[in-house]
Amino acid sequence: PRRATPAPGAVVRPFQRSGGRSCCWPIGEPGTPEFRFCTAEAIPSKPYCPEHAAIAYVKARDRRDDAA
């Protein structure tokens, strides 16, 4: 398989994961100096803290509720 090449002028940095289990929720605009990750303690076996997991994992609604 072909390996993707970055766009000209792109800055490629490896994703740095801390040794612990920290939240990977992105905060800010990628490519800006303010961009960062949450880094709060993540839920075991999940990539996010409880606050961000509540946003990321939404239960599917029953379609019958939409028919009313």
Tab-separated table of C-alpha atoms in Angstrom:
chain	number	residue	atom	x	y	z
A	1	PRO	CA	0.000	0.000	0.000
A	2	ARG	CA	1.084	3.573	-0.678
A	3	ARG	CA	2.064	5.644	2.280
A	4	ALA	CA	0.401	9.052	2.582
A	5	THR	CA	2.725	11.988	2.258
A	6	PRO	CA	2.131	15.263	4.081
A	7	ALA	CA	1.178	18.369	2.133
A	8	PRO	CA	4.035	20.717	1.260
A	9	GLY	CA	4.862	22.906	4.250
A	10	ALA	CA	2.944	20.674	6.664
A	11	VAL	CA	4.344	20.178	10.126
A	12	VAL	CA	4.099	16.531	11.112
A	13	ARG	CA	4.442	15.718	14.775
A	14	PRO	CA	3.893	12.334	16.379
A	15	PHE	CA	0.995	12.133	18.808
A	16	GLN	CA	2.543	12.316	22.243
A	17	ARG	CA	0.625	10.257	24.752
A	18	SER	CA	1.605	10.651	28.378
A	19	GLY	CA	2.555	7.553	30.344
A	20	GLY	CA	-0.741	7.666	32.250
A	21	ARG	CA	-4.278	7.378	31.033
A	22	SER	CA	-5.121	10.948	30.113
A	23	CYS	CA	-8.093	12.298	28.167
A	24	CYS	CA	-7.432	12.762	24.441
A	25	TRP	CA	-10.246	15.282	23.838
A	26	PRO	CA	-8.911	18.004	21.516
A	27	ILE	CA	-9.239	21.596	22.700
A	28	GLY	CA	-8.718	24.562	20.407
A	29	GLU	CA	-7.956	24.835	16.731
A	30	PRO	CA	-5.442	22.324	15.332
A	31	GLY	CA	-2.375	24.028	13.963
A	32	THR	CA	-2.489	26.912	16.442
A	33	PRO	CA	-0.207	27.322	19.465
A	34	GLU	CA	-3.255	27.091	21.753
A	35	PHE	CA	-4.220	23.613	20.509
A	36	ARG	CA	-3.945	20.949	23.205
A	37	PHE	CA	-5.652	17.911	24.670
A	38	CYS	CA	-7.726	17.784	27.858
A	39	THR	CA	-5.315	15.490	29.805
A	40	ALA	CA	-7.752	14.888	32.699
A	41	GLU	CA	-7.798	11.299	33.960
A	42	ALA	CA	-9.471	9.075	31.374
A	43	ILE	CA	-12.066	6.427	32.120
A	44	PRO	CA	-10.453	2.964	32.120
A	45	SER	CA	-10.629	1.464	28.597
A	46	LYS	CA	-11.815	4.795	27.107
A	47	PRO	CA	-9.785	7.634	25.566
A	48	TYR	CA	-11.775	10.367	27.360
A	49	CYS	CA	-12.458	11.689	30.858
A	50	PRO	CA	-16.043	11.362	32.191
A	51	GLU	CA	-17.000	14.884	31.041
A	52	HIS	CA	-15.855	14.355	27.451
A	53	ALA	CA	-17.071	10.748	27.304
A	54	ALA	CA	-20.582	12.072	28.026
A	55	ILE	CA	-20.288	14.177	24.864
A	56	ALA	CA	-18.567	11.545	22.715
A	57	TYR	CA	-20.732	8.547	23.563
A	58	VAL	CA	-24.405	9.351	23.001
A	59	LYS	CA	-26.976	6.571	23.169
A	60	ALA	CA	-28.960	6.055	19.986
A	61	ARG	CA	-32.557	7.235	20.196
A	62	ASP	CA	-35.441	4.952	19.425
A	63	ARG	CA	-36.789	5.909	15.982
A	64	ARG	CA	-40.330	5.426	17.254
A	65	ASP	CA	-39.830	8.602	19.307
A	66	ASP	CA	-39.353	10.533	16.050
A	67	ALA	CA	-42.597	9.205	14.534
A	68	ALA	CA	-44.805	11.036	17.058
